[in-house]
Each structure stands twice: as structure tokens, then as C-alpha cells.
Coordinates of N, CA and C in Angstrom, one line a residue:
Chain A
E382 N 177.5 117.5 121.4 CA 179.0 117.7 121.4 C 179.2 119.1 120.7
V383 N 180.1 119.6 121.4 CA 180.6 121.2 120.8 C 181.5 121.0 119.7
Q384 N 181.1 121.7 118.7 CA 182.0 121.7 117.5 C 182.0 123.3 116.9
L385 N 183.2 123.6 116.3 CA 183.3 124.7 115.6 C 183.7 124.4 114.2
V386 N 182.9 124.7 113.3 CA 183.2 124.2 111.9 C 183.5 125.4 111.1
Q387 N 184.7 125.4 110.4 CA 185.1 126.6 109.5 C 184.9 126.4 108.1
S388 N 184.8 127.4 107.4 CA 184.5 127.5 105.9 C 185.9 126.8 105.2
G389 N 185.9 126.4 104.1 CA 186.9 125.8 103.3 C 188.2 126.8 102.8
A390 N 189.1 125.9 102.4 CA 190.2 126.9 101.9 C 189.9 127.9 100.8
E391 N 190.7 128.9 100.8 CA 190.4 130.0 99.9 C 191.7 130.3 99.2
G392 N 191.6 130.7 98.1 CA 192.7 131.1 97.1 C 192.4 132.6 96.6
K393 N 193.2 133.5 96.9 CA 192.9 135.0 96.4 C 193.9 135.5 95.9
K394 N 193.8 136.6 95.3 CA 194.8 137.6 94.8 C 195.1 138.7 95.7
P395 N 196.3 139.3 95.7 CA 196.4 140.6 96.6 C 195.4 141.7 96.1
G396 N 194.8 142.3 97.1 CA 194.0 143.5 96.9 C 192.6 142.9 96.9
E397 N 192.4 141.6 96.9 CA 191.0 141.1 96.9 C 190.6 141.1 98.4
S398 N 189.1 140.8 98.6 CA 188.6 140.9 99.8 C 188.3 139.6 100.1
L399 N 188.0 139.1 101.4 CA 187.5 137.8 101.9 C 187.1 137.7 103.2
R400 N 186.0 136.8 103.3 CA 185.5 136.7 104.7 C 185.3 135.0 104.8
I401 N 185.8 134.7 105.9 CA 185.7 133.2 106.2 C 184.8 133.1 107.6
S402 N 184.2 132.0 107.8 CA 183.4 131.7 108.7 C 183.6 130.6 109.7
C403 N 182.9 130.6 110.8 CA 183.1 129.5 111.9 C 181.7 129.4 112.5
Q404 N 181.2 128.3 112.4 CA 179.9 128.0 112.9 C 180.0 127.0 114.1
G405 N 179.3 127.5 115.0 CA 179.2 126.9 116.3 C 177.9 125.9 116.4
S406 N 178.2 124.6 117.2 CA 177.0 123.9 117.3 C 177.2 123.1 118.8
G407 N 176.1 122.6 119.4 CA 176.4 121.8 120.5 C 176.3 122.6 121.8
Y408 N 176.2 124.0 121.6 CA 176.1 124.8 122.7 C 175.4 126.1 122.5
D409 N 175.2 126.8 123.6 CA 174.4 128.2 123.3 C 175.6 129.1 122.8
F410 N 175.4 129.4 121.5 CA 176.4 130.2 120.8 C 176.6 131.5 121.3
S411 N 175.6 132.2 122.2 CA 175.7 133.6 122.5 C 176.3 133.7 123.9
T412 N 176.7 132.7 124.4 CA 177.3 132.7 125.9 C 178.8 132.5 126.0
Y413 N 179.4 132.4 124.6 CA 180.9 132.4 124.7 C 181.3 133.2 123.6
W414 N 182.5 133.9 123.7 CA 183.3 134.5 122.8 C 183.7 133.7 121.7
I415 N 184.0 134.1 120.4 CA 184.8 133.5 119.5 C 186.1 134.3 119.2
G416 N 187.2 133.6 119.4 CA 188.5 134.3 118.9 C 189.0 133.8 117.6
W417 N 189.9 134.5 117.1 CA 190.5 134.2 115.9 C 192.0 134.1 116.0
V418 N 192.6 133.0 115.7 CA 194.1 132.9 115.7 C 194.7 132.5 114.4
R419 N 195.9 133.2 114.2 CA 196.7 133.0 113.0 C 197.8 132.0 113.0
L420 N 198.1 131.2 112.2 CA 199.3 130.3 112.0 C 199.9 130.5 110.6
M421 N 200.9 131.3 110.7 CA 201.8 131.3 109.4 C 202.7 130.4 109.2
P422 N 203.1 130.0 107.9 CA 203.8 129.0 107.8 C 205.3 129.1 108.5
G423 N 205.4 128.0 109.1 CA 206.9 128.0 109.8 C 206.7 128.8 111.1
K424 N 205.7 129.5 111.5 CA 205.8 130.4 112.6 C 204.7 129.9 113.7
G425 N 204.5 130.6 114.8 CA 203.7 130.2 115.8 C 202.4 130.7 115.9
L426 N 201.5 130.5 116.8 CA 200.2 131.0 116.9 C 200.2 132.3 117.2
E427 N 199.3 133.1 116.7 CA 199.1 134.7 116.8 C 197.6 134.9 117.2
Y428 N 197.4 135.5 118.5 CA 195.8 135.8 118.7 C 195.6 137.1 117.8
M429 N 194.4 137.1 117.4 CA 194.0 138.3 116.4 C 193.0 139.1 117.0
G430 N 192.1 138.6 117.9 CA 191.0 139.2 118.3 C 189.8 138.3 118.7
R431 N 188.7 138.9 118.9 CA 187.5 138.2 119.3 C 186.0 138.9 119.3
V432 N 185.1 138.2 119.2 CA 183.8 138.9 119.1 C 182.7 138.3 120.1
D433 N 182.0 139.0 120.9 CA 181.1 138.5 121.7 C 179.6 138.5 120.8
P434 N 179.3 137.3 120.7 CA 178.1 137.0 119.9 C 176.7 137.6 120.5
R435 N 176.8 137.9 121.8 CA 175.5 138.3 122.2 C 175.2 139.9 121.6
D436 N 176.2 140.6 121.5 CA 176.1 142.0 121.1 C 176.9 142.4 119.8
S437 N 177.7 141.4 119.4 CA 178.8 141.6 118.3 C 180.0 142.5 118.6
Y438 N 180.0 142.8 120.1 CA 181.1 143.7 120.4 C 182.5 142.8 120.2
N439 N 183.5 143.7 119.5 CA 184.7 143.1 119.1 C 186.0 143.8 119.7
N440 N 187.0 143.1 120.0 CA 188.3 143.9 120.0 C 189.3 143.1 119.4
Y441 N 190.4 143.8 119.2 CA 191.6 143.3 118.4 C 192.8 143.4 119.0
S442 N 193.7 142.3 118.9 CA 195.1 142.5 119.3 C 195.7 143.7 118.5
P443 N 196.5 144.5 119.1 CA 197.1 145.6 118.5 C 197.8 145.3 117.1
S444 N 198.3 144.1 116.9 CA 199.0 143.8 115.7 C 198.0 143.6 114.5
F445 N 196.8 143.3 114.9 CA 195.8 143.1 113.7 C 194.9 144.3 113.6
R446 N 194.7 145.2 114.5 CA 193.7 146.2 114.5 C 193.9 147.0 113.3
G447 N 192.6 147.1 112.5 CA 192.7 148.0 111.5 C 192.9 147.1 110.1
H448 N 193.4 146.0 110.3 CA 193.6 145.1 109.0 C 192.6 144.1 108.8
V449 N 191.9 143.7 109.9 CA 190.9 142.7 109.7 C 189.6 143.2 110.5
S450 N 188.4 142.4 110.2 CA 187.4 142.9 110.9 C 186.7 141.6 111.4
I451 N 186.2 141.5 112.5 CA 185.7 140.3 113.3 C 184.1 140.6 113.5
S452 N 183.4 139.7 113.1 CA 182.0 140.0 113.3 C 181.2 138.7 113.7
S453 N 179.8 138.8 114.1 CA 179.1 137.5 114.2 C 177.7 137.7 113.9
D454 N 177.0 136.6 113.6 CA 175.6 136.6 113.3 C 175.0 135.5 114.4
R455 N 174.4 135.8 115.5 CA 173.9 134.8 116.4 C 172.8 134.2 116.1
A456 N 172.0 134.6 114.9 CA 170.8 134.0 114.3 C 171.3 132.7 113.7
I457 N 172.5 132.7 113.2 CA 173.0 131.4 112.6 C 174.2 130.8 113.2
N458 N 174.4 131.2 114.3 CA 175.5 130.6 115.3 C 176.9 130.7 114.5
T459 N 177.1 131.9 113.8 CA 178.3 132.0 113.0 C 179.2 133.3 113.3
A460 N 180.4 133.2 113.4 CA 181.5 134.2 113.5 C 182.2 134.3 112.2
Y461 N 182.7 135.5 112.1 CA 183.4 135.7 110.8 C 184.7 136.6 111.1
I462 N 185.5 136.4 110.2 CA 186.8 137.4 110.0 C 186.9 137.5 108.4
Q463 N 187.1 139.1 108.3 CA 187.2 139.3 107.0 C 188.3 140.4 106.7
W464 N 188.7 140.3 105.4 CA 189.8 141.3 105.0 C 189.1 142.0 103.8
S465 N 189.5 143.4 103.7 CA 189.1 144.1 102.4 C 190.2 144.4 101.5
N466 N 191.3 144.0 101.9 CA 192.4 144.3 101.0 C 193.8 143.1 101.3
L467 N 193.5 142.0 100.7 CA 194.4 141.0 101.2 C 195.9 141.3 100.6
E468 N 196.8 141.0 101.5 CA 198.3 141.0 101.1 C 198.8 139.6 101.1
A469 N 199.8 139.4 100.4 CA 200.5 138.0 100.3 C 200.9 137.5 101.7
S470 N 201.3 138.6 102.5 CA 201.4 138.1 103.9 C 200.3 137.6 104.9
D471 N 199.1 137.7 104.3 CA 198.1 137.2 104.9 C 197.9 135.8 104.8
S472 N 198.7 135.0 103.9 CA 198.6 133.7 103.6 C 199.0 133.0 104.9
A473 N 198.1 132.2 105.5 CA 198.2 131.4 106.7 C 197.0 130.5 106.9
I474 N 197.1 129.9 108.0 CA 195.8 129.0 108.6 C 195.3 129.8 109.5
Y475 N 194.0 130.1 109.5 CA 193.1 130.7 110.5 C 192.3 129.8 111.3
F476 N 192.3 130.0 112.6 CA 191.5 129.1 113.5 C 190.6 130.1 114.2
C477 N 189.4 129.4 114.5 CA 188.5 130.1 115.4 C 188.5 129.4 116.6
V478 N 188.3 130.0 117.8 CA 188.4 129.3 119.2 C 187.2 129.8 120.1
R479 N 186.7 128.9 120.8 CA 185.7 129.3 121.7 C 186.4 129.8 122.9
M480 N 185.9 131.0 123.6 CA 186.7 131.5 124.6 C 185.8 132.1 125.6
S481 N 185.9 132.1 126.8 CA 185.2 132.8 127.9 C 186.1 133.2 129.1
C482 N 185.7 134.4 129.6 CA 186.5 134.9 130.6 C 185.5 135.4 131.9
S483 N 186.0 135.3 133.1 CA 185.4 135.7 134.0 C 186.2 136.4 135.0
T484 N 186.0 136.8 136.2 CA 187.0 137.6 137.0 C 188.0 136.6 137.5
T485 N 187.6 135.3 137.5 CA 188.7 134.4 138.0 C 189.2 133.4 137.1
N486 N 188.6 133.3 135.9 CA 189.1 132.4 134.8 C 189.0 132.7 133.5
C487 N 189.9 132.5 132.8 CA 189.9 132.8 131.3 C 190.2 131.4 130.5
F488 N 189.4 130.9 129.7 CA 189.8 129.8 128.9 C 189.4 129.9 127.4
F489 N 190.3 129.1 126.7 CA 190.1 128.9 125.5 C 189.9 127.3 125.2
D490 N 188.8 127.0 124.8 CA 188.7 125.5 124.8 C 188.5 124.9 123.6
Y491 N 187.4 124.9 122.8 CA 187.1 124.3 121.5 C 187.6 124.9 120.4
W492 N 188.3 124.3 119.5 CA 188.9 125.2 118.3 C 188.1 124.6 117.0
G493 N 188.0 125.4 116.0 CA 187.7 125.0 114.7 C 188.9 124.3 114.0
Q494 N 188.7 123.6 112.8 CA 189.6 122.7 112.1 C 190.6 123.5 111.5
G495 N 190.2 125.0 111.2 CA 191.4 125.6 110.5 C 191.0 126.0 109.1
T496 N 191.2 127.3 108.6 CA 191.0 127.5 107.2 C 192.2 127.9 106.6
L497 N 192.7 127.5 105.4 CA 193.8 128.0 104.7 C 193.5 128.8 103.8
V498 N 194.2 130.0 104.0 CA 194.1 131.3 103.1 C 195.5 131.3 102.3
T499 N 195.3 131.4 101.0 CA 196.5 131.5 100.1 C 196.2 132.6 99.2
V500 N 197.2 133.8 99.4 CA 197.2 134.9 98.7 C 198.3 135.0 97.7
S501 N 198.0 135.0 96.4 CA 199.2 135.0 95.6 C 198.7 135.5 94.2
S502 N 199.5 136.2 93.7 CA 199.2 136.9 92.2 C 199.5 135.7 91.1
Chain B
Q42 N 206.9 146.3 122.4 CA 206.0 145.1 122.2 C 206.3 144.0 123.1
T43 N 205.0 143.5 123.7 CA 205.2 142.5 124.6 C 205.5 141.1 123.9
V44 N 206.5 140.4 124.6 CA 207.1 139.2 124.1 C 206.8 138.1 125.3
V45 N 206.3 136.9 124.7 CA 206.3 135.8 125.5 C 207.2 134.7 125.1
T46 N 208.0 134.3 126.0 CA 209.2 133.4 125.6 C 209.0 131.9 126.1
Q47 N 209.2 131.0 125.4 CA 209.3 129.6 125.8 C 210.6 128.9 125.2
E48 N 210.8 127.8 125.7 CA 212.0 127.3 125.2 C 211.7 126.6 123.8
P49 N 212.7 126.9 122.8 CA 212.3 126.5 121.5 C 212.1 125.0 121.2
S50 N 212.7 124.2 122.0 CA 212.8 122.9 121.9 C 213.2 122.2 123.2
L51 N 212.5 120.9 123.4 CA 213.2 120.1 124.6 C 213.0 118.7 124.1
T52 N 213.8 117.8 124.6 CA 213.9 116.4 124.2 C 213.7 115.6 125.7
V53 N 212.9 114.7 125.8 CA 212.8 113.9 127.0 C 212.7 112.3 126.6
S54 N 212.8 111.6 127.4 CA 212.8 110.0 127.2 C 211.3 109.8 127.7
P55 N 210.9 108.6 127.0 CA 209.5 108.1 127.5 C 209.5 107.7 129.0
G56 N 208.4 108.1 129.6 CA 208.5 107.8 131.0 C 208.9 109.0 131.9
G57 N 209.7 109.7 131.3 CA 210.4 110.8 132.2 C 209.5 112.0 132.4
T58 N 210.2 113.0 132.9 CA 209.3 114.3 133.4 C 209.9 115.5 132.8
V59 N 209.1 116.3 132.2 CA 209.8 117.5 131.7 C 208.7 118.7 131.8
T60 N 209.4 119.9 132.0 CA 208.8 121.1 132.4 C 209.0 122.1 131.4
L61 N 208.0 122.7 130.7 CA 208.1 123.8 129.7 C 207.6 125.1 130.5
T62 N 208.4 126.2 130.1 CA 208.1 127.5 130.9 C 207.6 128.4 130.0
C63 N 207.0 129.5 130.4 CA 206.5 130.6 129.7 C 206.7 131.9 130.4
A64 N 207.5 132.8 129.9 CA 208.1 133.9 130.4 C 207.4 135.3 129.8
S65 N 207.3 136.2 130.6 CA 206.7 137.5 130.0 C 207.9 138.6 130.0
S66 N 207.9 139.3 128.9 CA 208.9 140.5 128.8 C 208.7 141.5 129.8
T67 N 207.4 141.5 130.4 CA 206.9 142.7 131.3 C 207.3 142.3 132.7
G68 N 207.7 141.2 132.9 CA 208.0 140.8 134.5 C 207.3 139.5 134.7
P69 N 207.4 139.2 136.1 CA 206.9 137.9 136.6 C 205.5 137.7 136.0
V70 N 205.3 136.4 135.8 CA 203.9 135.8 135.3 C 203.2 135.5 136.7
T71 N 202.0 136.0 136.8 CA 201.1 135.7 137.8 C 199.8 135.1 137.6
S72 N 199.0 134.8 138.4 CA 197.7 134.2 137.9 C 196.7 135.2 137.3
A73 N 197.1 136.5 137.4 CA 196.5 137.4 136.6 C 196.5 137.3 135.2
F74 N 197.7 136.7 134.7 CA 197.8 136.5 133.2 C 197.1 135.4 132.7
Y75 N 196.3 134.7 133.3 CA 195.4 133.5 133.1 C 196.2 132.7 132.1
P76 N 197.3 132.1 132.6 CA 198.0 131.3 131.5 C 197.3 130.1 131.1
N77 N 197.2 130.1 129.7 CA 196.6 128.9 129.1 C 197.7 128.1 128.3
W78 N 197.6 126.7 128.3 CA 198.5 125.9 127.4 C 197.7 125.1 126.5
F79 N 198.5 124.8 125.3 CA 197.9 124.2 124.1 C 198.9 123.3 123.6
Q80 N 198.2 122.3 122.9 CA 199.1 121.2 122.3 C 198.9 121.2 120.8
R81 N 199.8 121.4 119.9 CA 199.4 121.3 118.5 C 200.4 120.2 117.9
R82 N 199.6 119.3 117.2 CA 200.5 118.3 116.2 C 200.4 118.8 115.0
P83 N 201.4 118.4 114.1 CA 201.5 119.0 112.7 C 200.2 118.6 112.0
G84 N 199.6 119.5 111.3 CA 198.6 119.4 110.4 C 197.1 119.4 111.3
Q85 N 197.3 119.6 112.4 CA 196.1 119.6 113.2 C 195.8 120.9 113.8
A86 N 194.5 121.1 114.4 CA 194.2 122.3 115.2 C 194.8 122.2 116.4
P87 N 194.9 123.3 117.3 CA 195.4 123.1 118.6 C 194.5 122.6 119.4
T88 N 194.9 121.8 120.7 CA 194.0 121.2 121.6 C 194.4 122.0 122.9
A89 N 193.2 122.3 123.7 CA 193.4 123.0 124.8 C 193.8 122.0 126.0
L90 N 194.7 122.3 126.8 CA 195.2 121.6 127.9 C 194.9 122.0 129.3
I91 N 195.4 123.3 129.5 CA 195.3 124.0 130.8 C 194.8 125.4 130.7
Y92 N 194.0 125.8 131.7 CA 193.6 127.3 131.7 C 193.9 127.9 132.8
S93 N 193.9 129.2 133.1 CA 194.0 129.9 134.3 C 195.0 129.3 135.2
T94 N 196.3 129.0 134.7 CA 197.3 128.4 135.4 C 197.5 127.0 135.6
S95 N 196.4 126.5 136.1 CA 196.6 125.0 136.6 C 195.3 124.2 136.4
N96 N 194.2 124.9 135.8 CA 193.0 124.0 135.6 C 193.0 123.2 134.5
K97 N 192.5 121.9 134.5 CA 192.5 120.9 133.4 C 191.2 121.1 132.7
H98 N 191.1 120.8 131.4 CA 189.8 120.7 130.8 C 189.6 119.3 131.0
S99 N 188.2 118.8 130.7 CA 187.7 117.6 131.0 C 188.5 116.5 130.2
W100 N 189.0 116.9 129.1 CA 189.7 115.7 128.3 C 191.3 115.9 128.5
T101 N 191.8 116.6 129.3 CA 193.3 116.8 129.6 C 193.8 115.6 130.3
P102 N 194.8 114.7 129.7 CA 195.3 113.8 130.5 C 195.8 114.2 131.8
A103 N 195.6 113.3 132.9 CA 196.2 113.5 134.3 C 197.8 113.8 134.2
R104 N 198.4 113.3 133.3 CA 199.9 113.5 133.3 C 200.4 114.9 132.9
F105 N 199.5 115.9 132.7 CA 199.9 117.1 132.4 C 199.4 118.0 133.5
S106 N 200.1 118.9 133.9 CA 199.9 119.9 135.1 C 200.5 121.2 134.9
G107 N 199.8 122.2 135.3 CA 200.2 123.6 135.2 C 200.5 124.2 136.4
S108 N 201.4 125.1 136.5 CA 201.9 125.9 137.7 C 202.4 127.1 137.4
L109 N 202.8 128.0 138.6 CA 203.7 129.1 138.2 C 205.0 128.6 139.0
L110 N 206.0 128.9 138.3 CA 207.5 128.5 138.8 C 208.4 129.5 138.6
G111 N 209.0 130.1 139.6 CA 210.0 131.1 139.3 C 209.7 132.3 138.5
G112 N 208.6 132.8 138.6 CA 208.0 134.0 137.9 C 207.6 133.6 136.3
K113 N 207.5 132.4 136.3 CA 206.9 131.9 135.0 C 205.7 131.1 135.2
A114 N 205.0 130.8 134.1 CA 204.0 129.7 134.0 C 204.7 128.6 133.5
A115 N 204.3 127.4 134.0 CA 204.9 126.1 133.7 C 203.9 125.0 133.2
L116 N 204.3 124.2 132.5 CA 203.5 123.0 132.0 C 204.5 121.9 132.3
T117 N 204.1 121.0 133.2 CA 204.8 119.7 133.5 C 203.9 118.5 132.9
L118 N 204.9 117.6 132.4 CA 204.3 116.2 131.7 C 205.1 115.3 132.5
S119 N 204.3 114.3 133.2 CA 205.0 113.2 133.9 C 203.8 112.2 134.2
P120 N 204.2 110.9 133.7 CA 205.3 110.4 132.8 C 204.9 110.8 131.3
V121 N 206.0 111.0 130.7 CA 205.7 111.4 129.3 C 205.4 110.3 128.5
Q122 N 204.7 110.4 127.5 CA 204.4 109.2 126.5 C 204.7 109.7 125.0
P123 N 205.0 108.6 124.3 CA 205.3 108.9 122.9 C 204.6 109.8 122.3
E124 N 203.2 109.7 122.5 CA 202.3 110.6 121.8 C 202.2 112.0 122.2
D125 N 203.0 112.3 123.2 CA 203.1 113.7 123.7 C 204.1 114.6 122.8
E126 N 204.8 113.9 122.0 CA 205.6 114.6 121.0 C 204.7 115.6 120.2
A127 N 205.1 116.9 120.3 CA 204.2 117.9 119.7 C 204.7 119.2 119.9
E128 N 204.2 120.3 119.6 CA 204.3 121.7 119.8 C 203.4 122.1 120.9
Y129 N 204.1 122.9 121.9 CA 203.1 123.3 123.1 C 203.3 125.0 123.0
Y130 N 202.2 125.3 123.2 CA 202.1 126.9 123.2 C 201.5 127.4 124.5
C131 N 202.1 128.4 125.1 CA 201.3 129.3 126.2 C 200.8 130.4 125.7
L132 N 199.7 130.7 126.4 CA 199.0 132.1 126.1 C 198.9 132.9 127.4
L133 N 199.2 134.2 127.2 CA 199.2 135.0 128.3 C 198.2 136.3 128.1
Y134 N 197.7 136.7 129.2 CA 196.6 137.9 129.0 C 197.3 139.1 129.8
F135 N 197.4 140.2 128.8 CA 198.0 141.5 129.2 C 197.1 142.6 129.4
G136 N 195.9 142.3 129.5 CA 195.0 143.3 129.9 C 194.4 143.9 128.6
S137 N 193.2 144.8 128.6 CA 192.7 145.3 127.6 C 192.4 144.4 126.3
S138 N 192.0 143.4 126.5 CA 191.9 142.1 125.6 C 192.8 141.7 124.8
N139 N 194.2 142.0 125.4 CA 195.5 141.6 124.7 C 195.9 140.4 125.1
W140 N 196.0 139.4 124.2 CA 196.4 138.0 124.5 C 197.7 138.0 123.7
V141 N 198.6 137.1 124.2 CA 199.9 136.9 123.3 C 200.3 135.5 123.6
F142 N 200.5 134.9 122.5 CA 201.2 133.4 122.5 C 202.5 133.5 122.8
G143 N 203.1 132.6 123.4 CA 204.5 132.3 123.2 C 204.9 131.8 121.9
G144 N 206.2 131.6 121.6 CA 206.6 131.2 120.4 C 206.6 129.7 120.1
G145 N 206.2 129.1 121.2 CA 206.0 127.5 121.1 C 207.4 126.7 121.6
T146 N 207.1 125.7 122.0 CA 208.1 124.6 122.4 C 207.9 123.3 121.6
T147 N 208.9 123.0 120.9 CA 208.8 121.7 120.2 C 209.3 120.6 121.1
L148 N 208.6 119.6 121.4 CA 208.8 118.7 122.5 C 209.2 117.3 121.7
T149 N 210.4 116.8 121.9 CA 210.7 115.5 121.2 C 210.7 114.5 122.3
V150 N 210.2 113.4 121.9 CA 210.2 112.3 123.0 C 211.1 111.0 122.3
L151 N 212.2 110.8 122.9 CA 213.3 110.0 122.2 C 213.8 108.9 123.2

């Protein structure tokens, strides 16, 4: 059974750093990208970026480039998203999602359960 | 900035048919946008329904279908079930690894 299991809820202060994780199981972790999606309170889903666990190549949505860093460690089937300087506006639920693209198809299929991040002084 | 537009809300009766649409501010949506559709119930992670316009995942109920309609991506539910009450999001690809979600449609089954 394919599963993406994310790390638990976090409470942080503005200016602090944070890394949350997403561990995949039930499939070859290296053969699918992992994307990250933000859900802010009362808002819709936002695509943030993705990482290819084969080589850790990442890219970002223009809205998030420079504010977060996405990485992976294929030895432990885990992807990460991290912030070095949290702001209150980073308070949201963050989801990881398995994704794959070829020349004919692109899909996002399995999702993590979500990680609630609260940033408050 | 690229904007993807969905109907904010729709209401449908049980057993009826409803079509949700997904438009791009850049022009007509085509298969090259690889439209994906997701369902999200309150307090839960999204569930994938449709990918690359019209392909279903193995778990997608048969009553859900995807298409291109009038320059937009479309998700049709027929017949609608009470448990289909949820938020629905489309996702489009704009090249250079840039994916953009629509604002979501709240579907009420009444």
C-alpha cells in the first residue's frame, strides 16, 4: 500500500527555522517526484514546488522561490520542506503529494495527511 | 500572474448532474495543461480524482469524468451522491514546472 506519512504539527515563533518531513512507503521512492502544497486558513490549495528523489533536483513555484527549500534523502525515503526564517503568514497546513510527469501524462496521486504549522509570537 | 478560475460554489440535487469548470487567464485550456482534479473534504487531505484531462485513478468512482469543454477543463459528476459534497480543485500546468491550482468549488448536495 502506497503511503506518505508526514511529521507532526509544529508551533514556532517568527524568525525561527523549521523542517517538516514526508516519508514514503509501499513503492520505489526514487521513481516519483514529491511535491508540496500549502493550504492556508480559509483559502485554497497552492502548489509550492517539488523534488526528484533520484538526484534531489528541485524546482519551485514563482510564489515560493527563495522562501522555502525542498529536499530529499532517498536512503530513508523522505522528502523535506524547510524554512530558515518563519513568518506568521507561513501558518498553514502543508501537504506532500506523490507526482509524476511524462510527455503524455502528469499526475498527482497519493497525498500525505498534512502537517499543521502555526507561527505566532 | 497566472490565475486559474473555478466556480466558487455550486448546488446540485442528489441523483442529478453537475459540471465544474476550470479556466486559465492565459487562454483556452488544452490537454497540454495536463488538467488534474481533486476532492477535499473538511479536515482531510485532498483525494486525486482525474489526471491529464480525463484519466481516472484506480479509486475514482465511475460517476466522475473529466473533459475539455468550451476552452476550459471540466469535471462532471453524474449521478451525484450525498457524499460528493466537498470542495473540488483543478490544477493546471503552465510550463517550467509551474503548476497552479484553481480557487476551488464548494459543491453542495441538497
